[in-house]
PDB file of C-alpha atoms in Angstrom:
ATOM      1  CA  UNK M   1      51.778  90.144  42.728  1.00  0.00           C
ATOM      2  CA  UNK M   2      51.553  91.916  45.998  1.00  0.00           C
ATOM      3  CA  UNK M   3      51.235  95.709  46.203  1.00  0.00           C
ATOM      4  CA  UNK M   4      53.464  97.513  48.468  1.00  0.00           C
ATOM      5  CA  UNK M   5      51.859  99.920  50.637  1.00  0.00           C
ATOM      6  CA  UNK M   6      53.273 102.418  53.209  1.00  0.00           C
ATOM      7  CA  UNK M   7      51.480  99.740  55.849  1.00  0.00           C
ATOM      8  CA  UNK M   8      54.167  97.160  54.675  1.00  0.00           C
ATOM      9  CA  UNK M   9      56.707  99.398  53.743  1.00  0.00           C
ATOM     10  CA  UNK M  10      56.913 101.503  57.798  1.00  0.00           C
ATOM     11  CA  UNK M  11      57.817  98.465  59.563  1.00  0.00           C
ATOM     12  CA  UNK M  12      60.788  97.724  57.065  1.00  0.00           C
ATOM     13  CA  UNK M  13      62.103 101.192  57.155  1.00  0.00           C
ATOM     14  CA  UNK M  14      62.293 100.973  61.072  1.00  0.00           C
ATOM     15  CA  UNK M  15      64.410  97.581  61.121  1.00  0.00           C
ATOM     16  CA  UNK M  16      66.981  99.792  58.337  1.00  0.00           C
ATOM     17  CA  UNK M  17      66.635 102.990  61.133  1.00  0.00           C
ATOM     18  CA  UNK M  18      67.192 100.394  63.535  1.00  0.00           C
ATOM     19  CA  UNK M  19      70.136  98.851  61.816  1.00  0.00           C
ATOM     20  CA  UNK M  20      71.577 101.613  61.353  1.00  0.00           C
ATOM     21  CA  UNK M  21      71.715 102.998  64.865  1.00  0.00           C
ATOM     22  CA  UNK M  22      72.721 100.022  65.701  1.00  0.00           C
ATOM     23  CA  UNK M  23      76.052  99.935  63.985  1.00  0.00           C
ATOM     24  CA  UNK M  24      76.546 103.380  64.820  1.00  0.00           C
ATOM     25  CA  UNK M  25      76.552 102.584  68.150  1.00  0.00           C
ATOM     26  CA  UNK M  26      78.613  99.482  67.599  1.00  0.00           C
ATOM     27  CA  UNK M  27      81.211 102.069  66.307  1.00  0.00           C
ATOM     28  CA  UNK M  28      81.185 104.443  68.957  1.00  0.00           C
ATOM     29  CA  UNK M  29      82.410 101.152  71.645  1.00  0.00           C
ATOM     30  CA  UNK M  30      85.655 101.123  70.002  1.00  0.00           C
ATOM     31  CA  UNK M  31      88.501 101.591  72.656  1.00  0.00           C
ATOM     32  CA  UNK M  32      92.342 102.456  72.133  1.00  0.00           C
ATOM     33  CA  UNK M  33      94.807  99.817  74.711  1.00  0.00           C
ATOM     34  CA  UNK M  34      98.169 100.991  75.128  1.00  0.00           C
ATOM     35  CA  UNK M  35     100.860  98.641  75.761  1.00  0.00           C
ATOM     36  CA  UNK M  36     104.054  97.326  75.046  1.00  0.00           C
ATOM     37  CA  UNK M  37     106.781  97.420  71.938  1.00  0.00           C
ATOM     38  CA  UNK M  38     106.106  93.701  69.739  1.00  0.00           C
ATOM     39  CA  UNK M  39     108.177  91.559  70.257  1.00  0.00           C
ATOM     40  CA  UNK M  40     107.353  90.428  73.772  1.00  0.00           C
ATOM     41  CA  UNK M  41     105.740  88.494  75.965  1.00  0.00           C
ATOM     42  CA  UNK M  42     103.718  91.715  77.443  1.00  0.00           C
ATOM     43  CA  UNK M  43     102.757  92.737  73.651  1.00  0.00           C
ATOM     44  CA  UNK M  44     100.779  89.035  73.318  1.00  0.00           C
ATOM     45  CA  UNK M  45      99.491  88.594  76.804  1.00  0.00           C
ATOM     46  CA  UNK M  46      98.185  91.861  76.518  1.00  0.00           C
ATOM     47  CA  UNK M  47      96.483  91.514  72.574  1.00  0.00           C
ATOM     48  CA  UNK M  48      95.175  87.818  73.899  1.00  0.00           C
ATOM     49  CA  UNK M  49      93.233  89.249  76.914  1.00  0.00           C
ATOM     50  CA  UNK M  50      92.222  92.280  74.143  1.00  0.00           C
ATOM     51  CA  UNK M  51      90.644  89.626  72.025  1.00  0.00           C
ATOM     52  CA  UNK M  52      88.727  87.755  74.890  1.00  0.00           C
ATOM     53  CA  UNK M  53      86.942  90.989  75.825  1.00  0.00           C
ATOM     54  CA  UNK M  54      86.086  91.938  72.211  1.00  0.00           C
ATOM     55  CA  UNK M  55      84.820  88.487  71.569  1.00  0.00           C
ATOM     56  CA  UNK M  56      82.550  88.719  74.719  1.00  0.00           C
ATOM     57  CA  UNK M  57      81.520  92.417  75.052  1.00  0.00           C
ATOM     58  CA  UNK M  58      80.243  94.644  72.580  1.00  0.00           C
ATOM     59  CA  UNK M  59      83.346  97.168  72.686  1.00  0.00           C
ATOM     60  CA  UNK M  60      85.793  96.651  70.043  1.00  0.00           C
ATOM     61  CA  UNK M  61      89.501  96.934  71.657  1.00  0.00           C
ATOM     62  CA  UNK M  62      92.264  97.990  69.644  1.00  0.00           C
ATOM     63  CA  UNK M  63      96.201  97.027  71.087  1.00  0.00           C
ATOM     64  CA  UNK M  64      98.629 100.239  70.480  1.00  0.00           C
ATOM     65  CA  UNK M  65     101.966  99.464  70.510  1.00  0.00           C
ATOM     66  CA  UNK M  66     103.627 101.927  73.159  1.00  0.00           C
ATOM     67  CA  UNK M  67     107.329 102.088  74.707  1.00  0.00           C
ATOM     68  CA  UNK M  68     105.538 100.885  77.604  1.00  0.00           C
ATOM     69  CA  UNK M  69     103.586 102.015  81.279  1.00  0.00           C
ATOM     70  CA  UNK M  70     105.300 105.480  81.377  1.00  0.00           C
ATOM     71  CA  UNK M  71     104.125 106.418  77.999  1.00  0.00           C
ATOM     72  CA  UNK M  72     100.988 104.707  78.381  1.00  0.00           C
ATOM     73  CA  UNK M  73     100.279 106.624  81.521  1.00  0.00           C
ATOM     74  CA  UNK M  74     100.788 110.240  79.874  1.00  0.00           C
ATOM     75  CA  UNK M  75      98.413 109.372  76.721  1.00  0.00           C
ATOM     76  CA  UNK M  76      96.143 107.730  79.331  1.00  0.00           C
ATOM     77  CA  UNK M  77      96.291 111.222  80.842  1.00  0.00           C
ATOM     78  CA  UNK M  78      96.154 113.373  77.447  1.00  0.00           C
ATOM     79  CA  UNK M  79      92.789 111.462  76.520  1.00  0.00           C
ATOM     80  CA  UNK M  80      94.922 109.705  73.436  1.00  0.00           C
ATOM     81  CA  UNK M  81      94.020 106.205  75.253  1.00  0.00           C
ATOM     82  CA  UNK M  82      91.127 104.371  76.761  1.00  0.00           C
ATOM     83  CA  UNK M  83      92.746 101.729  78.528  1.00  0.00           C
ATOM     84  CA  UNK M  84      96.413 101.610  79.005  1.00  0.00           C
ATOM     85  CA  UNK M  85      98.758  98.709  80.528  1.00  0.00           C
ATOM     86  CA  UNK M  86     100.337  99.333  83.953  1.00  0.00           C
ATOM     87  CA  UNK M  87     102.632  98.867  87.005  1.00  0.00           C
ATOM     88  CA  UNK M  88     102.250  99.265  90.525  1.00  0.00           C
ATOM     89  CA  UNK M  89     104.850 102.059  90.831  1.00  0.00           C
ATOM     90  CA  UNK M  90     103.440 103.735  88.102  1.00  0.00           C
ATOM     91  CA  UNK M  91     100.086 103.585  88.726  1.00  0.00           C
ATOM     92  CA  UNK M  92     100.484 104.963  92.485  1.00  0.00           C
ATOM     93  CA  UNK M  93     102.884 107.958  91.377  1.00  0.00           C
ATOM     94  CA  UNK M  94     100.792 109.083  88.633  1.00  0.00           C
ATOM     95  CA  UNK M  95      97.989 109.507  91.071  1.00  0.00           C
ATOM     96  CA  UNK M  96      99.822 110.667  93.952  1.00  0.00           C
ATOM     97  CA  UNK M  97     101.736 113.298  91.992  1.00  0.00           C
ATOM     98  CA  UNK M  98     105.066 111.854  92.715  1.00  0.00           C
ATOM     99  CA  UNK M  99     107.923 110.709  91.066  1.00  0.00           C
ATOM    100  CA  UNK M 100     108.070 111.306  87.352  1.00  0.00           C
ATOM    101  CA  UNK M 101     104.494 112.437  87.388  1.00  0.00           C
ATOM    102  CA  UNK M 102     105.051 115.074  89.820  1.00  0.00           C
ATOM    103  CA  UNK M 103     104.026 117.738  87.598  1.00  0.00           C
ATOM    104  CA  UNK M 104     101.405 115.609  86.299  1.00  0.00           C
ATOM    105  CA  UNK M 105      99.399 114.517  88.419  1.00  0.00           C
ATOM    106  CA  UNK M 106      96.307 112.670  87.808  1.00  0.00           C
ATOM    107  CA  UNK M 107      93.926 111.647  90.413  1.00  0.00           C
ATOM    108  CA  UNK M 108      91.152 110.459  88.315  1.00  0.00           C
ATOM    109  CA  UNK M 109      93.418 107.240  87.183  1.00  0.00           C
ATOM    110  CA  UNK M 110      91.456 103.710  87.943  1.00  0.00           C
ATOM    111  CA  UNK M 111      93.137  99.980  87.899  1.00  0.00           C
ATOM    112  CA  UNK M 112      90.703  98.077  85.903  1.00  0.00           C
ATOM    113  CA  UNK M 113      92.198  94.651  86.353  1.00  0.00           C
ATOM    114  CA  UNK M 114      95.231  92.938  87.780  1.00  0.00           C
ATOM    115  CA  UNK M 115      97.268  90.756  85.159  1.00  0.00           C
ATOM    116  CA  UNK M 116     100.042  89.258  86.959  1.00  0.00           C
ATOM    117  CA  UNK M 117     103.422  89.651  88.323  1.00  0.00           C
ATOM    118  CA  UNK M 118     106.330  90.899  86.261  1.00  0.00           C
ATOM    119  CA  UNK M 119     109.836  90.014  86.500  1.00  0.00           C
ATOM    120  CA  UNK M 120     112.887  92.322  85.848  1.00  0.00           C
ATOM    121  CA  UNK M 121     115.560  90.603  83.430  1.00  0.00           C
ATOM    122  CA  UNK M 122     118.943  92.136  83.648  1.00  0.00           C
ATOM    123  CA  UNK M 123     120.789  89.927  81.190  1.00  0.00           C
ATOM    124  CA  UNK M 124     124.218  90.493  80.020  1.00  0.00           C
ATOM    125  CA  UNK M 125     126.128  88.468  77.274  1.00  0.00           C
ATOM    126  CA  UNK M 126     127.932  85.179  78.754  1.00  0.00           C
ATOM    127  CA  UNK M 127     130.930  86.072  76.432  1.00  0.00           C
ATOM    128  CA  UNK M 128     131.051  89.374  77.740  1.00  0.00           C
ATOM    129  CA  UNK M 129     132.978  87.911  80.958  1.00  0.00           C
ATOM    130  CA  UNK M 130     130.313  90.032  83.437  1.00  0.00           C
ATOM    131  CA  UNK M 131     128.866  88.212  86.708  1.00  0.00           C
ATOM    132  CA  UNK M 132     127.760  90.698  88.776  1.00  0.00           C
ATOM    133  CA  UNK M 133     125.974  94.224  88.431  1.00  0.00           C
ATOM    134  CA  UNK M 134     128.946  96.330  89.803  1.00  0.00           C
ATOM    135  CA  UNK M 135     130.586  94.409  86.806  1.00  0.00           C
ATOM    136  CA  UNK M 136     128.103  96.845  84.190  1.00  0.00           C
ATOM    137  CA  UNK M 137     129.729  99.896  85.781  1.00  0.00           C
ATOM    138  CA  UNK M 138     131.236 102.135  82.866  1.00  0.00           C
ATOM    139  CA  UNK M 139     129.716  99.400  80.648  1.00  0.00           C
ATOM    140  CA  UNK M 140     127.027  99.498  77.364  1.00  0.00           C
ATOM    141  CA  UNK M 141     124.133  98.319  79.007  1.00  0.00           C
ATOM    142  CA  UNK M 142     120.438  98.770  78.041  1.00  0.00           C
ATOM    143  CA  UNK M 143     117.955  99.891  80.603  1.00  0.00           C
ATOM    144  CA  UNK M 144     115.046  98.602  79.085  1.00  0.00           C
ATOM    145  CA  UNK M 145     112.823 100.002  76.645  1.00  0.00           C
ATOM    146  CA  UNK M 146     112.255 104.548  76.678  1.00  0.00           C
ATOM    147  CA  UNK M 147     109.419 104.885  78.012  1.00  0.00           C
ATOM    148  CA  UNK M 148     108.829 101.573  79.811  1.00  0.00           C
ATOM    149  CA  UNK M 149     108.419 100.842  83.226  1.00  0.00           C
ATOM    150  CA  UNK M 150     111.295  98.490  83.590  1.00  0.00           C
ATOM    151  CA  UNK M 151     113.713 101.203  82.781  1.00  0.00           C
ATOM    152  CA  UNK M 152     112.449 103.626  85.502  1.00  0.00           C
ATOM    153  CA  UNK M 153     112.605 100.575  87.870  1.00  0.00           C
ATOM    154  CA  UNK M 154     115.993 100.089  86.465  1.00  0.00           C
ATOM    155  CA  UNK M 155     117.520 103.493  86.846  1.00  0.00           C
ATOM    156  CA  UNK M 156     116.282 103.318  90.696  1.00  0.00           C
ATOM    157  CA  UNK M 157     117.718  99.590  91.383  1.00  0.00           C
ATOM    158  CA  UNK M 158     121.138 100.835  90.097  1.00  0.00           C
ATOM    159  CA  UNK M 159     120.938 104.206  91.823  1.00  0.00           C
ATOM    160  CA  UNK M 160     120.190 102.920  95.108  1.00  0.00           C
ATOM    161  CA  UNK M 161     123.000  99.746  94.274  1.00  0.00           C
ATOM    162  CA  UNK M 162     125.686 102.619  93.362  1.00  0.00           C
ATOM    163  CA  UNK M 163     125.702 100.808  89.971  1.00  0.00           C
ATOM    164  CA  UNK M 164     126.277 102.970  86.940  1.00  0.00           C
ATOM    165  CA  UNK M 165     126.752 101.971  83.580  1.00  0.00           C
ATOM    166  CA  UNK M 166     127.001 103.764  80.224  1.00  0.00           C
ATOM    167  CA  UNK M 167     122.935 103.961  79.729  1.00  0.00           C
ATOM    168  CA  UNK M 168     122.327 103.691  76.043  1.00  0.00           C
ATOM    169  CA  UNK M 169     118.423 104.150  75.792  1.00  0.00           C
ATOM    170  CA  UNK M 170     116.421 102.767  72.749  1.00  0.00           C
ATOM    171  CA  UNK M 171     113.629 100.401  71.890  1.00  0.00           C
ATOM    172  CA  UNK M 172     113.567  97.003  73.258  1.00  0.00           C
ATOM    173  CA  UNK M 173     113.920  95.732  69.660  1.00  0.00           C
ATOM    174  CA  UNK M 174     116.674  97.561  68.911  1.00  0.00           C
ATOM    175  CA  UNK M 175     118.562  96.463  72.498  1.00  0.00           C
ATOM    176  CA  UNK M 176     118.303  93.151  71.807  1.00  0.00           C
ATOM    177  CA  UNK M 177     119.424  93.985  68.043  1.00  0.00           C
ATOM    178  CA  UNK M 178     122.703  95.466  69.753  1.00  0.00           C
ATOM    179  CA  UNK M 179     123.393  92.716  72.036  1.00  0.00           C
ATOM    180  CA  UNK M 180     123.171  90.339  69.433  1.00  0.00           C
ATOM    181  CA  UNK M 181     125.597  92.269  67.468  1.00  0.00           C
ATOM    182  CA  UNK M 182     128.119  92.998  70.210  1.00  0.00           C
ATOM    183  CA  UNK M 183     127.571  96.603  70.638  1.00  0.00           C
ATOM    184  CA  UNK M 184     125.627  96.036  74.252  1.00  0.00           C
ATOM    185  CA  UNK M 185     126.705  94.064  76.734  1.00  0.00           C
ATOM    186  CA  UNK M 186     123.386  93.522  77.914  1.00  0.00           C
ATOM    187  CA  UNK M 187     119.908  94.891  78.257  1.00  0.00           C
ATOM    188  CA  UNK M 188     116.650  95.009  80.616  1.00  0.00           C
ATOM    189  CA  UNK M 189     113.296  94.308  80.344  1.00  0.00           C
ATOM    190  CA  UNK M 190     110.317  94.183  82.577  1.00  0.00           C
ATOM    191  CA  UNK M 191     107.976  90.767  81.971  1.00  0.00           C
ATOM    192  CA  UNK M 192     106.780  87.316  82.940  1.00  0.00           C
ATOM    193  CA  UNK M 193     109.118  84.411  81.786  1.00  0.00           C
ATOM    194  CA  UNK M 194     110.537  83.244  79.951  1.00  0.00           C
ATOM    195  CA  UNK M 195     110.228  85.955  77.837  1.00  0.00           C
ATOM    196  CA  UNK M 196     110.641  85.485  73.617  1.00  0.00           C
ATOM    197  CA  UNK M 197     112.728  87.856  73.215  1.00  0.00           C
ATOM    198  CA  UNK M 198     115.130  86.916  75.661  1.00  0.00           C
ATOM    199  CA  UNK M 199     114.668  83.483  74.514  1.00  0.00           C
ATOM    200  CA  UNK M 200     115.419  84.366  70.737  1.00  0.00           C
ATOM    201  CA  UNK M 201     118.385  86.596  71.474  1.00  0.00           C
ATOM    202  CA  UNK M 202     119.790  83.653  73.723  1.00  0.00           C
ATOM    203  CA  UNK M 203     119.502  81.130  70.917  1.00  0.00           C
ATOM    204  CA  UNK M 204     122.213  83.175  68.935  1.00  0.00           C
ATOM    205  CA  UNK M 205     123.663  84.982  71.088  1.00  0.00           C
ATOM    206  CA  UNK M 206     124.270  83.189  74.446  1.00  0.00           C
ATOM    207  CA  UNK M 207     122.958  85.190  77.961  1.00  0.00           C
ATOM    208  CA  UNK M 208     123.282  84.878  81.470  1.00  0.00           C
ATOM    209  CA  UNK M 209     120.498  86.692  83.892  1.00  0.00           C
ATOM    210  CA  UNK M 210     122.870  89.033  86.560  1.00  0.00           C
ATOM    211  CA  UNK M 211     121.529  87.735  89.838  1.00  0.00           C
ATOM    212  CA  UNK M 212     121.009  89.940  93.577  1.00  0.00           C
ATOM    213  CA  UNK M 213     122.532  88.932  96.690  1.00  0.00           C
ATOM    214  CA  UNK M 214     120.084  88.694  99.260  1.00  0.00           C
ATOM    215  CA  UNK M 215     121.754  91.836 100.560  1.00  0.00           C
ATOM    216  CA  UNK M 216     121.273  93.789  97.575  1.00  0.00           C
ATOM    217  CA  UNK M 217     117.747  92.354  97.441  1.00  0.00           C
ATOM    218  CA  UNK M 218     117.218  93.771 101.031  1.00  0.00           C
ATOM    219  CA  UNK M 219     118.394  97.100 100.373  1.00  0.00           C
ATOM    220  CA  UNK M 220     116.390  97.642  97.870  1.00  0.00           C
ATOM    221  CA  UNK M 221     113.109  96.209  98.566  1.00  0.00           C
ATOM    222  CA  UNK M 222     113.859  99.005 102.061  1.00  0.00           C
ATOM    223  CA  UNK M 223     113.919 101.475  99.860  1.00  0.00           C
ATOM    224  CA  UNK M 224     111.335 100.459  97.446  1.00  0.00           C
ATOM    225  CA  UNK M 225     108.654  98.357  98.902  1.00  0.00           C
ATOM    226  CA  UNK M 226     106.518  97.945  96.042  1.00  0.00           C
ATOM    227  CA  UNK M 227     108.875  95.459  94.600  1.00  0.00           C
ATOM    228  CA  UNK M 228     109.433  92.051  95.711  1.00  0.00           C
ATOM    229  CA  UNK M 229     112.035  89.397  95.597  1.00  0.00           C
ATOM    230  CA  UNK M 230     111.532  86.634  93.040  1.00  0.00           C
ATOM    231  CA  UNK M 231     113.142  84.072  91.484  1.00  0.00           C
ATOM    232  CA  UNK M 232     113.684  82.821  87.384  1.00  0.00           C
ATOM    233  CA  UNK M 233     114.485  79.626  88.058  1.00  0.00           C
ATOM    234  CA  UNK M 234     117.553  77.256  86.502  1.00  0.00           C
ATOM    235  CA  UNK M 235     116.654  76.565  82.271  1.00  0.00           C
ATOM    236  CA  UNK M 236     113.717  78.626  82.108  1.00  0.00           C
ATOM    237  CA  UNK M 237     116.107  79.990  79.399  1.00  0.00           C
ATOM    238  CA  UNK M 238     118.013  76.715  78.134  1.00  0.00           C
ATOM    239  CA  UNK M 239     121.207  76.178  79.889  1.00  0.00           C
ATOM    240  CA  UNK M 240     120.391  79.256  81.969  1.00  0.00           C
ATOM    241  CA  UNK M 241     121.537  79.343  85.636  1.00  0.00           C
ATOM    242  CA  UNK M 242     118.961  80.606  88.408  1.00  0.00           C
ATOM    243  CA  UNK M 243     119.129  84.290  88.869  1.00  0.00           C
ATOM    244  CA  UNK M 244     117.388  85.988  91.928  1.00  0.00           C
ATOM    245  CA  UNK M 245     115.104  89.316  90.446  1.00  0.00           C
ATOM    246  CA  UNK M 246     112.792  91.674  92.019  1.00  0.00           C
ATOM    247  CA  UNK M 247     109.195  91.655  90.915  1.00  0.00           C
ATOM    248  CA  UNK M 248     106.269  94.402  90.566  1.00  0.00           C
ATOM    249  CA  UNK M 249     102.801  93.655  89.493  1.00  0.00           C
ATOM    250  CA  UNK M 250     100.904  94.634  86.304  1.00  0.00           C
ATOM    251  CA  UNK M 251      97.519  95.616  85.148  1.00  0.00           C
ATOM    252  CA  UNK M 252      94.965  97.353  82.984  1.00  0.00           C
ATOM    253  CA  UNK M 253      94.171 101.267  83.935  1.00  0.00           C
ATOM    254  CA  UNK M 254      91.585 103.622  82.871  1.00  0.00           C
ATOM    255  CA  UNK M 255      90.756 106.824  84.427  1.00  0.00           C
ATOM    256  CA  UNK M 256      87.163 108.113  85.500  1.00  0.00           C
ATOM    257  CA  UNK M 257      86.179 108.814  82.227  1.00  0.00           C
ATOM    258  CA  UNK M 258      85.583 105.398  81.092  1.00  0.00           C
ATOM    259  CA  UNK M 259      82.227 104.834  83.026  1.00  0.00           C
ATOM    260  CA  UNK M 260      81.598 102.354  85.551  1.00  0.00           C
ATOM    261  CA  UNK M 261      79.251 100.122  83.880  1.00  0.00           C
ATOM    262  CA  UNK M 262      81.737  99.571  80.822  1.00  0.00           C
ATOM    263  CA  UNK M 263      85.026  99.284  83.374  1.00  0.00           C
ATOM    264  CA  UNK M 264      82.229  96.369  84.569  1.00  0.00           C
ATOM    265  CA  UNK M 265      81.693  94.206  81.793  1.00  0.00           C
ATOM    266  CA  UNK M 266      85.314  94.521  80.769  1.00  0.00           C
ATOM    267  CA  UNK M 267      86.544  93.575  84.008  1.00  0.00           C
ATOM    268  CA  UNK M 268      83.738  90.785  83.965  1.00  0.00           C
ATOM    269  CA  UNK M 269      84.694  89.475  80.407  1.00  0.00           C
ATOM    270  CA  UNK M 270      88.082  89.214  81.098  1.00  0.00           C
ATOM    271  CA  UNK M 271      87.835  86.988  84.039  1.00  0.00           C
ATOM    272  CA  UNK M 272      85.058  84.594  83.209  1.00  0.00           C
ATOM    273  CA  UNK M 273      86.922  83.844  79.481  1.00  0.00           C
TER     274      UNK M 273
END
């Protein structure tokens, strides 16, 4: 049999010190993503491009569901997040110190990465006999998810439009829950389409996307240059008619805390998978 001496014994205890360190470091590259309520297409665009960096980095990310870019830019701020989905508007009023963040400034926020660009869905229920947005006036409409970007963008589309409906602010889950059940006549929501939300309300409950004039779409784009006209084409929701939207784009942020070399192979990972 072979006797054990410290000789044999120091090498072994180094690859279990070793080991050890190792996971311990492992641990301490866990990072907190804040995005979107489930239930859209934000929520799995947003855990997919999570994944791909996990599985090609060695930081573990971990998907918080949020109300959406407002909130996510405050607990960005607060330190409660390490990574936190975005918008354009967002993004340049929380580090300008304008807007909603003009008490909270924060000039140390970074874009990581650009996702794509986002679509605002202003759908109303085709039975509820509305075709046009000065139809919502005085109206239960939805103005997208508390919290989210698309109801800020919301709130300023309708102010500058002179459009004002009976706001009732919830969840995106829950919005769609009240459409379905007839107590909205329609909600809002910020995101690429089709989106499956949209898409499973419209199976039981039929919608129609409210669509801009191009004058409309002028006045506000004036006003509000970081959105852009777009269009959700003709059965990109079954039966659907075209509707003409505004658009903003969306990303990842961080702020200078999260050094540069790990906002690097993040960025890197993302792209090349």
């Amino acid at each position: 049999m072979t006797k054990l001496t410290l000789r044999h014994l120091l090498p072994a205890s180094i690859l279990a010190v070793s080991a050890l360190t190792a996971a311990t470091a492992q641990a301490q590259t866990a990072l907190n993503m804040g995005s979107v309520p489930t239930g859209t297409g934000w929520f799995f665009g947003i855990s997919e491009g999570a994944r791909v960096i996990s599985a090609n980095t060695p930081y573990e990310i971990t998907v918080r569901e949020t109300g959406g870019t407002r909130e996510n830019a405050i607990r960005l701020t607060n330190g409660e997040l390490d990574l936190a989905f975005t918008e354009a508007l967002v993004g340049y009023e929380q580090y300008n110190g304008e807007g909603r963040f003009a008490d909270t400034p924060n000039p140390d926020v970074r874009l990581v990465y650009w996702i794509a660009p986002s679509t605002m869905h202003w759908a109303v229920r085709q039975d509820s006999g509305l075709e046009t947005f000065e139809d919502l006036n005085g109206e239960r409409f939805n103005p997208s998810s508390i919290g989210g970007g698309g109801e800020y963008i919301t709130e300023q589309v309708f102010g500058i439009l002179g459009i004002e409906p009976d706001f009732q602010r919830m969840r995106v889950n829950d919005a769609a829950e009240g459409v379905t059940d007839g107590r909205l006549v329609g909600f809002s929501y910020n995101g690429v389409p089709p989106i499956p939300l949209f898409t499973e309300v419209h199976s039981s409950r039929p919608l129609q996307l409210l669509s801009l004039t191009d004058e409309q779409v002028s006045t506000v784009t004036t006003e509000l240059p970081f959105l852009s006209p777009t269009i959700v084409p003709a059965d990109t929701y079954t039966g659907m008619s075209e509707a003409q939207s505004l658009g903003i784009y969306m990303g990842i942020a961080a702020t200078t805390d999260l050094d540069a070399d790990t906002v690097y192979e993040l960025t890197k990972a993302y792209w090349e998978n």
